[in-house]
mmCIF file of C-alpha atoms in Angstrom:
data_model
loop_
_atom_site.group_PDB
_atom_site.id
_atom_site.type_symbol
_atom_site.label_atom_id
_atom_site.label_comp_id
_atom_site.label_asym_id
_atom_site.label_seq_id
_atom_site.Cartn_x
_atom_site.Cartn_y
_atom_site.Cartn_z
ATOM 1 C CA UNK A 1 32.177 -20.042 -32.791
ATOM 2 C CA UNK A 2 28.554 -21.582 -33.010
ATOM 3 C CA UNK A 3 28.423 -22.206 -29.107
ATOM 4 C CA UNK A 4 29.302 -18.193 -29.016
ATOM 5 C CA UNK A 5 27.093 -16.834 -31.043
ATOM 6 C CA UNK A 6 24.625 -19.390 -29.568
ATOM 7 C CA UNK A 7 24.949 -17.625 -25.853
ATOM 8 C CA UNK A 8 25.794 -13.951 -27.237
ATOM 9 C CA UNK A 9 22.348 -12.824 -27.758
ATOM 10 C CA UNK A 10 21.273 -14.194 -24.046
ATOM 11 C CA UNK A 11 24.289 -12.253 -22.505
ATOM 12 C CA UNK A 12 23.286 -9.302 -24.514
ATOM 13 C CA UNK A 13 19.684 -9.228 -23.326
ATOM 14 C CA UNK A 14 20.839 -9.259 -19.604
ATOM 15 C CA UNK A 15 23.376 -6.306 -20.383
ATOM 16 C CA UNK A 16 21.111 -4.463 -21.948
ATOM 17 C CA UNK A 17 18.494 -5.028 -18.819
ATOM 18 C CA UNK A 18 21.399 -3.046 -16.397
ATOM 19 C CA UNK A 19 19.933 0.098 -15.779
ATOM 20 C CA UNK A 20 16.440 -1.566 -15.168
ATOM 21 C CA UNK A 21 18.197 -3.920 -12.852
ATOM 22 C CA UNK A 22 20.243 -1.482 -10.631
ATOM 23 C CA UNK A 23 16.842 1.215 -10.435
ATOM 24 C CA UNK A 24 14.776 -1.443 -9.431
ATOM 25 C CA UNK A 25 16.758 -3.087 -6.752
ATOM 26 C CA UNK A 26 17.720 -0.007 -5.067
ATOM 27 C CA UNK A 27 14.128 1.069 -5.538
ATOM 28 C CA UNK A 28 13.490 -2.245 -2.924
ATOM 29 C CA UNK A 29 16.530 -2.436 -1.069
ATOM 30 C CA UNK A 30 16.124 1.404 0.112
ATOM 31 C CA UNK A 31 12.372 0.146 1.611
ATOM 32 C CA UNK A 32 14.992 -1.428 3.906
ATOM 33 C CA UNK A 33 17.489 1.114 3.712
ATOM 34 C CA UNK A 34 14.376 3.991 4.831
ATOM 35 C CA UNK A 35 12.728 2.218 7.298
ATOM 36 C CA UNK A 36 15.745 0.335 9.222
ATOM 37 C CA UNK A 37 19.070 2.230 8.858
ATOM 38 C CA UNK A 38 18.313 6.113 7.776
ATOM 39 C CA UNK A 39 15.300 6.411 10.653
ATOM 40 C CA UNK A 40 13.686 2.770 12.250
ATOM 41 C CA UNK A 41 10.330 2.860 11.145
ATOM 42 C CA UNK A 42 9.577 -0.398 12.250
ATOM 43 C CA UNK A 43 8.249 0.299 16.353
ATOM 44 C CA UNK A 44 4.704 0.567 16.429
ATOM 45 C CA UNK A 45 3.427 3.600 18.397
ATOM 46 C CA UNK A 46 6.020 5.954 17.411
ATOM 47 C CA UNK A 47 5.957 8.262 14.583
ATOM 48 C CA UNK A 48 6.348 7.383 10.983
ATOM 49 C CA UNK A 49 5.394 3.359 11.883
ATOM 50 C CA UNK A 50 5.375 1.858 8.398
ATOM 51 C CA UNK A 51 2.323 -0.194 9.847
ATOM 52 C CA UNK A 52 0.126 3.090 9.783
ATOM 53 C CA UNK A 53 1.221 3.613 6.103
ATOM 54 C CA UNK A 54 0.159 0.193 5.349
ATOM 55 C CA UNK A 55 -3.234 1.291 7.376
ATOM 56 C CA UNK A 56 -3.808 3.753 4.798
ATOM 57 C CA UNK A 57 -4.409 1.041 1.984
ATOM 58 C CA UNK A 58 -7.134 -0.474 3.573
ATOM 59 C CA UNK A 59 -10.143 1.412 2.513
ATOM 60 C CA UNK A 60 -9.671 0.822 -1.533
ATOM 61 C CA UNK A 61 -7.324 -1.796 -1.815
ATOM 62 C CA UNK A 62 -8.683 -4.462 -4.786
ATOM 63 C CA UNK A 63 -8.675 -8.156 -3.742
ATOM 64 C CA UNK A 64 -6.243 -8.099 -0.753
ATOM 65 C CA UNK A 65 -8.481 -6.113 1.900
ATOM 66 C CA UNK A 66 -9.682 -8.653 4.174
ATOM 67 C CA UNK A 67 -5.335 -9.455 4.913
ATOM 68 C CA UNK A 68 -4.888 -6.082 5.229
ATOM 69 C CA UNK A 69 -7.477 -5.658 7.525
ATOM 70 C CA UNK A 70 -6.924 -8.629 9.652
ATOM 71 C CA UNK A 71 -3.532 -7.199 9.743
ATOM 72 C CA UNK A 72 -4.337 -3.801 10.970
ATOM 73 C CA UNK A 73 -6.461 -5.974 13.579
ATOM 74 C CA UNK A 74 -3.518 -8.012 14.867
ATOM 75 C CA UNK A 75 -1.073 -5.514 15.420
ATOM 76 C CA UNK A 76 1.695 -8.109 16.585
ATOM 77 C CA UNK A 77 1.227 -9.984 13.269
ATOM 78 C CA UNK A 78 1.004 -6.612 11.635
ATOM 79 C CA UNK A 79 4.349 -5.409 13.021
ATOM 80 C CA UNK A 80 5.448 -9.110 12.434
ATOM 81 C CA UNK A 81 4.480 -8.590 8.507
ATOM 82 C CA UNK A 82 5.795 -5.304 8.325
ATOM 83 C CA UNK A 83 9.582 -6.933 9.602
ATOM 84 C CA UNK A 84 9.353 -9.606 7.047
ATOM 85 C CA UNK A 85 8.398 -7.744 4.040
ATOM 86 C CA UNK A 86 11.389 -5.001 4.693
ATOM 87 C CA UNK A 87 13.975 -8.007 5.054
ATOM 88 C CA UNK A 88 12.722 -9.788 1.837
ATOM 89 C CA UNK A 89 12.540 -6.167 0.188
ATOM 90 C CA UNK A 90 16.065 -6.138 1.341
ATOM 91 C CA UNK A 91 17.343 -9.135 -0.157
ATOM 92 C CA UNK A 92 15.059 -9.241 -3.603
ATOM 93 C CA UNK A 93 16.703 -5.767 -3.521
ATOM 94 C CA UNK A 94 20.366 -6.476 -2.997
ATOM 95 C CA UNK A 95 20.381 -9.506 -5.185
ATOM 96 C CA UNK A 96 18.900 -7.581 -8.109
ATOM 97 C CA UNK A 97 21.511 -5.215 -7.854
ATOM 98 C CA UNK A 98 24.411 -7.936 -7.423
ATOM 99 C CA UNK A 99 22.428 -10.203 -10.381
ATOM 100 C CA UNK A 100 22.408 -13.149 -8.287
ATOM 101 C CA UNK A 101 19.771 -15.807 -8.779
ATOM 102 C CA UNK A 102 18.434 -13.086 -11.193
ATOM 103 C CA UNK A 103 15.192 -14.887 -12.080
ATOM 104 C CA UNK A 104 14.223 -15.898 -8.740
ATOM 105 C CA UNK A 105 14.428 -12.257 -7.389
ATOM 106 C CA UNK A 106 12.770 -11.210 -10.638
ATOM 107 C CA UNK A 107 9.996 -12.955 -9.667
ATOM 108 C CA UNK A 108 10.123 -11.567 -5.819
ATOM 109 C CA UNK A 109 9.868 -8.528 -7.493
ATOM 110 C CA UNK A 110 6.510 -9.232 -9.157
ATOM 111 C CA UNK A 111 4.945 -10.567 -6.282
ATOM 112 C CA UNK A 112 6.240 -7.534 -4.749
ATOM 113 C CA UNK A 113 4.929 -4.811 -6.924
ATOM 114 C CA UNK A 114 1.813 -6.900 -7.070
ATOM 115 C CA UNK A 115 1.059 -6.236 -3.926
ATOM 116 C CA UNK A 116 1.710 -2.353 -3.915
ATOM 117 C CA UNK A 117 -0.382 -2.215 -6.897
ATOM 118 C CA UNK A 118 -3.706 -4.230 -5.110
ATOM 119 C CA UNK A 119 -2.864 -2.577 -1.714
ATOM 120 C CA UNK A 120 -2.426 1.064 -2.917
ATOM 121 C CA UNK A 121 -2.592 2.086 -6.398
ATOM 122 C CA UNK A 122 -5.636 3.850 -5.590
ATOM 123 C CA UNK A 123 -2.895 6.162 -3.862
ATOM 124 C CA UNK A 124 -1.800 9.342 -5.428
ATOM 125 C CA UNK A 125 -2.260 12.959 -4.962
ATOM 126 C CA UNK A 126 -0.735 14.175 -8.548
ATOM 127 C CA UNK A 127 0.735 11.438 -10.581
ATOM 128 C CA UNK A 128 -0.939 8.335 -9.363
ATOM 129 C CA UNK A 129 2.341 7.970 -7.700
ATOM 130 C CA UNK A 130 1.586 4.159 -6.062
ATOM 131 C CA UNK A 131 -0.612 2.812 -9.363
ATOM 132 C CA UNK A 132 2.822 3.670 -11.511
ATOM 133 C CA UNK A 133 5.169 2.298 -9.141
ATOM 134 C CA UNK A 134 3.011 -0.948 -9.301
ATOM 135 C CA UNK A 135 2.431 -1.359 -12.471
ATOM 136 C CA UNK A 136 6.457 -0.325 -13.426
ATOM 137 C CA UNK A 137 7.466 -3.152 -11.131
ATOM 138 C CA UNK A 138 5.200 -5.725 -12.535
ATOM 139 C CA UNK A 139 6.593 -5.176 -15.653
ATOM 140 C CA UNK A 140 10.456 -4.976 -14.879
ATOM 141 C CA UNK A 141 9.926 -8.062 -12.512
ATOM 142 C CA UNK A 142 8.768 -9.682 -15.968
ATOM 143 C CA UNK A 143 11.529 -8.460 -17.832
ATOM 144 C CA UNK A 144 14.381 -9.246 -15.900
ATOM 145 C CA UNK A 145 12.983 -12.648 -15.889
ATOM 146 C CA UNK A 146 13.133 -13.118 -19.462
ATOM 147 C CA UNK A 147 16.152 -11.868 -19.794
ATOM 148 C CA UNK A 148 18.442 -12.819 -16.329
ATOM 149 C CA UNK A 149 21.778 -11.253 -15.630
ATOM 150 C CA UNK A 150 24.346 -10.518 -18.345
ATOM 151 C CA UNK A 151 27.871 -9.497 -18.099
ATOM 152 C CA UNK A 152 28.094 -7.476 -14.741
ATOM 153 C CA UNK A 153 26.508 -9.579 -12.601
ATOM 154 C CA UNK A 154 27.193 -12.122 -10.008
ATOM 155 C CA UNK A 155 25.548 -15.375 -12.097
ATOM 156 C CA UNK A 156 27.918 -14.853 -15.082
ATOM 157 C CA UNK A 157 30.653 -14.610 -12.769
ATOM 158 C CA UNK A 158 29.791 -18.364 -11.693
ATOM 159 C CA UNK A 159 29.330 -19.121 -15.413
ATOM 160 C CA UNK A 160 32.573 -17.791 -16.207
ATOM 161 C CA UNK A 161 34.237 -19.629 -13.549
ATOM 162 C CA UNK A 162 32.237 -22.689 -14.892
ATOM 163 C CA UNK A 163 30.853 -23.887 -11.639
ATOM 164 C CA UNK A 164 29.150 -27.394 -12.414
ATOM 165 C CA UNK A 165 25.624 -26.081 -10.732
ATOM 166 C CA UNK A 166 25.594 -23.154 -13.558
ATOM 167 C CA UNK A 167 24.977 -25.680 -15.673
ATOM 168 C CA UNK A 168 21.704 -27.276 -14.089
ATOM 169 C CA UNK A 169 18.435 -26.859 -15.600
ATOM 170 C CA UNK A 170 17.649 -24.961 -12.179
ATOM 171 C CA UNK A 171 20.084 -22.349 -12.575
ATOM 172 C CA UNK A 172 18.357 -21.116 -15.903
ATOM 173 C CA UNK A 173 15.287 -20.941 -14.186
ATOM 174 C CA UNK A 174 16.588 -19.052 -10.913
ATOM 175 C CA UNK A 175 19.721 -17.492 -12.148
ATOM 176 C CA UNK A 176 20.628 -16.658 -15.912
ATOM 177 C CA UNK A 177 21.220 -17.996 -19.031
ATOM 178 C CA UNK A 178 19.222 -19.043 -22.270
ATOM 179 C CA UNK A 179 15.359 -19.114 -21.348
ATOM 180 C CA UNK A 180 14.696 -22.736 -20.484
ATOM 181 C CA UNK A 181 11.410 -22.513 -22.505
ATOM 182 C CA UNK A 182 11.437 -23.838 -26.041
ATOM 183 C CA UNK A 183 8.454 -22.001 -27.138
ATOM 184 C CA UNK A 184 9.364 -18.574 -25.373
ATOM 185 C CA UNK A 185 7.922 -16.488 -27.814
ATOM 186 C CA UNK A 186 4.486 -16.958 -26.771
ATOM 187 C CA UNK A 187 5.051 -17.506 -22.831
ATOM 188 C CA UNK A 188 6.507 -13.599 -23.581
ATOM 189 C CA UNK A 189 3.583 -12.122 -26.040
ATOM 190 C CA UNK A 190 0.948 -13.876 -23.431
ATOM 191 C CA UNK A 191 2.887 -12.965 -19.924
ATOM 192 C CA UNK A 192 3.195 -9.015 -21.965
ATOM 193 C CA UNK A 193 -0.746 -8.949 -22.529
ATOM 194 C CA UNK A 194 -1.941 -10.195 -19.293
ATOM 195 C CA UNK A 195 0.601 -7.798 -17.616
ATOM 196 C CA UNK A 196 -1.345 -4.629 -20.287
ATOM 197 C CA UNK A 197 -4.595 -6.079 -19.317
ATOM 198 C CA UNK A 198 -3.877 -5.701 -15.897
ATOM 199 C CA UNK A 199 -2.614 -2.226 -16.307
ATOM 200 C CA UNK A 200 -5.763 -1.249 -18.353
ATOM 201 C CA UNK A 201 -7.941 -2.613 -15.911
ATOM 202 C CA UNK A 202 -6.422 -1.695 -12.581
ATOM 203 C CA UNK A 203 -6.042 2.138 -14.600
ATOM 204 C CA UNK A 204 -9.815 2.031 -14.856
ATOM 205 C CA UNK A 205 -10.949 0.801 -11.188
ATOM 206 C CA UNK A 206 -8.757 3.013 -9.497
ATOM 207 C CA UNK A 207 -9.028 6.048 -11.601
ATOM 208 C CA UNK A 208 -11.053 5.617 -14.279
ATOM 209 C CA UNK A 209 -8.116 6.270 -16.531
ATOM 210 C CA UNK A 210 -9.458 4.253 -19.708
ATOM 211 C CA UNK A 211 -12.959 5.471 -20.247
ATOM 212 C CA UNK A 212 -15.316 7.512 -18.104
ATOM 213 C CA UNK A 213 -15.139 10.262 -15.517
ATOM 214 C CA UNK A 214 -11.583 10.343 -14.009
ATOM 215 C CA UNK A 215 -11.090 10.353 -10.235
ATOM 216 C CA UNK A 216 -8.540 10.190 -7.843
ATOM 217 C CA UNK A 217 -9.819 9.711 -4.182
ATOM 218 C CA UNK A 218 -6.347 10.815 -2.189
ATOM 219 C CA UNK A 219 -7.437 14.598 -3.130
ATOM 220 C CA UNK A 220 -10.437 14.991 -0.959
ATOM 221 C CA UNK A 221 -10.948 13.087 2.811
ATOM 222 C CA UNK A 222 -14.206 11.535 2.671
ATOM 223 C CA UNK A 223 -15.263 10.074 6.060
ATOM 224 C CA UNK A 224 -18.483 8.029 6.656
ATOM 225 C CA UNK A 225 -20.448 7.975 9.698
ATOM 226 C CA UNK A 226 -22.393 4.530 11.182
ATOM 227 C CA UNK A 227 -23.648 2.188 13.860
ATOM 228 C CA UNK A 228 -24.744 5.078 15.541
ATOM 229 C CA UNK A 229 -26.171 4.390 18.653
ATOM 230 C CA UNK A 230 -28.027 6.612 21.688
ATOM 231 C CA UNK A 231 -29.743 6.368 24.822
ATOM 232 C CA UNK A 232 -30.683 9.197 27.186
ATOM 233 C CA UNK A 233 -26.840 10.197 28.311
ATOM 234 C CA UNK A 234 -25.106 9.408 25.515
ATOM 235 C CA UNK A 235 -24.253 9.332 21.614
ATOM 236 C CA UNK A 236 -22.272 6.439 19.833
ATOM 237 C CA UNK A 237 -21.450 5.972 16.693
ATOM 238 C CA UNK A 238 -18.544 4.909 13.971
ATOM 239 C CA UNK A 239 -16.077 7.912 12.128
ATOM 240 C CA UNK A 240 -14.383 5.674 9.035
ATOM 241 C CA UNK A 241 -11.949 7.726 6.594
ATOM 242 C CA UNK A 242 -11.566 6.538 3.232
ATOM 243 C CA UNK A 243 -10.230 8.621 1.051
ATOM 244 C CA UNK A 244 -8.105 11.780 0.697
ATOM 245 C CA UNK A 245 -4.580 12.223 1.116
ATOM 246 C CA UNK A 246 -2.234 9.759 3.240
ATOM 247 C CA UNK A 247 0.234 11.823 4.845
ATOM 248 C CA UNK A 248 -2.155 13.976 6.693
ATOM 249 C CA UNK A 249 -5.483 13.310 8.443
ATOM 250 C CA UNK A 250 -8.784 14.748 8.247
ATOM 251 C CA UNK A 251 -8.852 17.778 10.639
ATOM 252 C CA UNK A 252 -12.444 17.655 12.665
ATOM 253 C CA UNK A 253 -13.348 20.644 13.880
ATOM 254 C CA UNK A 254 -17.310 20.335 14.300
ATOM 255 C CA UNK A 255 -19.634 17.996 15.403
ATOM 256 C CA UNK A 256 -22.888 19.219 15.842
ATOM 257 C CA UNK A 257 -25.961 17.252 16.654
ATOM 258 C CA UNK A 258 -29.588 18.240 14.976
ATOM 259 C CA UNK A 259 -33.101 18.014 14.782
ATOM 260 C CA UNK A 260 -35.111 16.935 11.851
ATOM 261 C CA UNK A 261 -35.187 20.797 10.760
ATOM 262 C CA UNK A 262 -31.436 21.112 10.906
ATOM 263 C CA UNK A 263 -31.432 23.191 14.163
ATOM 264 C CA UNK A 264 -28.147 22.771 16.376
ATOM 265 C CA UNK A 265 -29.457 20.670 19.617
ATOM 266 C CA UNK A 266 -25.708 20.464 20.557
ATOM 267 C CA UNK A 267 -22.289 20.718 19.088
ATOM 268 C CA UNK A 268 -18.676 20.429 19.690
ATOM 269 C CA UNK A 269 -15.802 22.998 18.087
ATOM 270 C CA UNK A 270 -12.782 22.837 17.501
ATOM 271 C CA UNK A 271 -11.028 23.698 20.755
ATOM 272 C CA UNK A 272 -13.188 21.429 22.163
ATOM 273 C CA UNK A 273 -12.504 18.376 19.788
ATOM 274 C CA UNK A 274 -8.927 19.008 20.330
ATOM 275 C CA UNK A 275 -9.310 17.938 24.057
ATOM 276 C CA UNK A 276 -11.594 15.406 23.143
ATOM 277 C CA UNK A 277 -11.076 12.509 25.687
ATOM 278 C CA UNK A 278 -9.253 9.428 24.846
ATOM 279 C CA UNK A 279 -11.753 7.302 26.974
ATOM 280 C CA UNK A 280 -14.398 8.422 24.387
ATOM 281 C CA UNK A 281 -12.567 6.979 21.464
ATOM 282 C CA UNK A 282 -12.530 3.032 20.650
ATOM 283 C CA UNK A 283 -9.731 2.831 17.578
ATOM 284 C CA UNK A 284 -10.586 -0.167 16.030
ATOM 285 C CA UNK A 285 -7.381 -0.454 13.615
ATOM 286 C CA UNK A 286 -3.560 0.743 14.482
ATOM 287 C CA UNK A 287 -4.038 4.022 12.160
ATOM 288 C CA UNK A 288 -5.859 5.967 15.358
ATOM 289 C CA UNK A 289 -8.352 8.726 15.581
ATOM 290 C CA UNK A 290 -7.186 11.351 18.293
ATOM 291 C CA UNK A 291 -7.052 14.910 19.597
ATOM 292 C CA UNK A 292 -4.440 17.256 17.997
ATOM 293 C CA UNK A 293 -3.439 20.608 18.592
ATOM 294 C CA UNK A 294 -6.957 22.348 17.073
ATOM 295 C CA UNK A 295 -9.175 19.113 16.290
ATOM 296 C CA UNK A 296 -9.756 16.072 16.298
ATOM 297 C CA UNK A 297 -7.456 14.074 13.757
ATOM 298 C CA UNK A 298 -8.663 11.403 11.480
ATOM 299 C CA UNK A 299 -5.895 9.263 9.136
ATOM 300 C CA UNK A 300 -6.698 7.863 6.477
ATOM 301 C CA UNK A 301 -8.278 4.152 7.026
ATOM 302 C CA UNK A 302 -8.300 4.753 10.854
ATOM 303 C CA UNK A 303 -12.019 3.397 12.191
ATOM 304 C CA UNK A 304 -12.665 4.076 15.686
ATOM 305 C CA UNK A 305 -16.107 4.591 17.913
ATOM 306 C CA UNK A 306 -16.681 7.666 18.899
ATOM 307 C CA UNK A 307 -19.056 8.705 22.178
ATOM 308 C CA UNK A 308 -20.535 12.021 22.711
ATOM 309 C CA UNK A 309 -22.197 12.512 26.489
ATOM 310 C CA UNK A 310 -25.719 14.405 25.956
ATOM 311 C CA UNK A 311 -25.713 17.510 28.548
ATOM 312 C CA UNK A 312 -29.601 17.423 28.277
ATOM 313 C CA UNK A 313 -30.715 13.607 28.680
ATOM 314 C CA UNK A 314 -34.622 15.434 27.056
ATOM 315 C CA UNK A 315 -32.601 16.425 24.049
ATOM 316 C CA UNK A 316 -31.993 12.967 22.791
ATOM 317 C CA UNK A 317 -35.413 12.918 21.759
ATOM 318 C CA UNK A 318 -34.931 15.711 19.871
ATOM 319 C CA UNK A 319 -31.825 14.822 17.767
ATOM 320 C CA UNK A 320 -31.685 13.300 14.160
ATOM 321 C CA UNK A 321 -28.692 14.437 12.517
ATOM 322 C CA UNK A 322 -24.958 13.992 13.164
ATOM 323 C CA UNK A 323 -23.075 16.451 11.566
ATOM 324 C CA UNK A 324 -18.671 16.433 10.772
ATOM 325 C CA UNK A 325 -17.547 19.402 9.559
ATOM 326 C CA UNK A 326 -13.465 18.996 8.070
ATOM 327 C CA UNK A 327 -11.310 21.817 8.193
ATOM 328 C CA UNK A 328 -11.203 21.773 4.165
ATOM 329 C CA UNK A 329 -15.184 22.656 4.888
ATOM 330 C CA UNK A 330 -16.129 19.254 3.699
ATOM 331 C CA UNK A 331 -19.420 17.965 5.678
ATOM 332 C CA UNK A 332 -20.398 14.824 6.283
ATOM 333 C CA UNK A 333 -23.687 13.929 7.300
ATOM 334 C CA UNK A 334 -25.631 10.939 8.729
ATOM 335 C CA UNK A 335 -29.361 10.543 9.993
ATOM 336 C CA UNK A 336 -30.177 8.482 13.135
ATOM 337 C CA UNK A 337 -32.488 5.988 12.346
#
């Protein structure tokens, strides 16, 4: 009776976890599920690459920026990356769902949601879609540690069957069962506030959600212009896009090239930038600037060089000012030093 009542409230806390388990491991396993069986997302060049979504974290991402960008660099390691994170999505996923080695997925799915939330919780057009997805995780991965697998799962199937390992001092910690942690009270008030604090803060430097002037920067593209260079023949210089929304890129349809008074010295349209030559382009990251049907289309986080060939080689003398002009009527202007 005492050994019962000893186990009941351990069991209880994993059944009552269910629903969090089975939505959060389908919510990883169908990363796999997306990208590899519905429509193969995972061949570079081709459309909807998963590496170009991961691309678009790189302008705002907190702490992780220079991986992402080495990444986005290195496009065999990046296509590499992309392969392993689906398959251990895929697994944390499935095993959640099944409740096997509950703890140790648990934890797979805090590193996991960890990373969405430094990489991209600055993503969001409405809801702050990838900040709550993040944040959601982080939490649940807790949780499900704590509390392990209870009667529908795969580890109290072994218990039942009273497999000698289920008994091990490991298996608490990687499967389920009581909490191996004497004083577990304050391992869960500590792990809860550290786990607030980081939603509080991460709230704040995305969106300034706590205090302050809100903002969201997927609304609006925002692209910045530098390393400009020019000679007699030719202008040079750097088109970055960080921010606005991630499933669309910025639409150039102007650039126009000034004097100091803001006169128009020379100037491309749209028709023009939409046959704007590949040659002229130097993508420096595998989200790539290029022509479209009616400009010239920048993704978000794509960086690439652009080079504009001066019809008059006196005018260079003359110009100051580069000039983008969106198709949202957003202008973004640099002067040449």
């Amino acid at each position: 009776m005492t050994k019962n009542m000893t186990n009941q409230p351990t069991d209880m806390a994993g059944l009552y976890t269910l629903s969090i388990r089975l939505v959060i491991g389908w919510t990883y396993f169908s990363a796999f599920w997306r990208r590899l069986i519905l429509e193969n997302k995972l061949i570079p060049d081709e459309a909807g690459y998963i590496g170009e979504k991961f691309n678009h974290f790189l302008p705002n991402a907190l702490g992780i920026k220079p991986i992402i960008e080495y990444l986005v660099t290195h496009p065999d390691a990046l296509q590499t990356s992309m392969v392993s994170f689906t398959i251990i999505e895929a697994i944390v996923g499935l095993f959640i769902i099944l409740g096997l080695f509950t703890r140790l997925m648990a934890a797979g799915v805090f590193a996991l949601a960890m990373g969405i939330l430094l990489g991209s919780g600055w993503i969001g057009t409405t809801c702050l879609d990838e900040w709550q997805i993040g944040v959601l995780g982080i939490a649940c991965g807790f949780t499900l540690f704590l509390t392990g697998s209870g009667t529908y799962s795969l580890d109290q199937y072994f218990k039942n069957k009273k497999y000698n390992f289920t008994h091990k001092k490991w298996f608490q910690w990687i499967g389920s069962g009581a909490f191996p942690l004497k004083n577990s009270k304050r391992f869960v008030l500590v792990g809860s506030l550290l786990i607030f604090g980081l939603t509080l803060y991460t709230n704040q430097y995305f969106h300034g959600g706590v205090f302050g002037t809100l903002h969201n920067k997927s609304v609006k593209p925002k692209v910045e212009i530098s390393n400009i260079k020019m000679n007699q023949s030719q202008v040079k210089f750097e088109v970055y896009r960080t921010e606005g929304v991630d499933v669309y890129g910025s639409f150039l349809i102007g650039i126009d090239l000034l004097n100091e008074k803001g006169d128009v010295i020379q100037s491309m349209n749209g028709a023009e930038l939409s046959k704007f030559s590949k040659e002229k382009i130097h993508n420096h990251y595998v989200a790539k600037v290029k022509p479209g049907k009616h400009s010239l289309i920048i993704p978000l986080g794509s960086k690439a060089d652009l080079m504009i060939d001066l019809k008059n080689s006196s005018s260079a003398e003359k110009i100051s000012v580069i000039k983008l002009t969106d198709i949202s009527g957003a202008e973004w202007i640099a002067k040449i030093k």
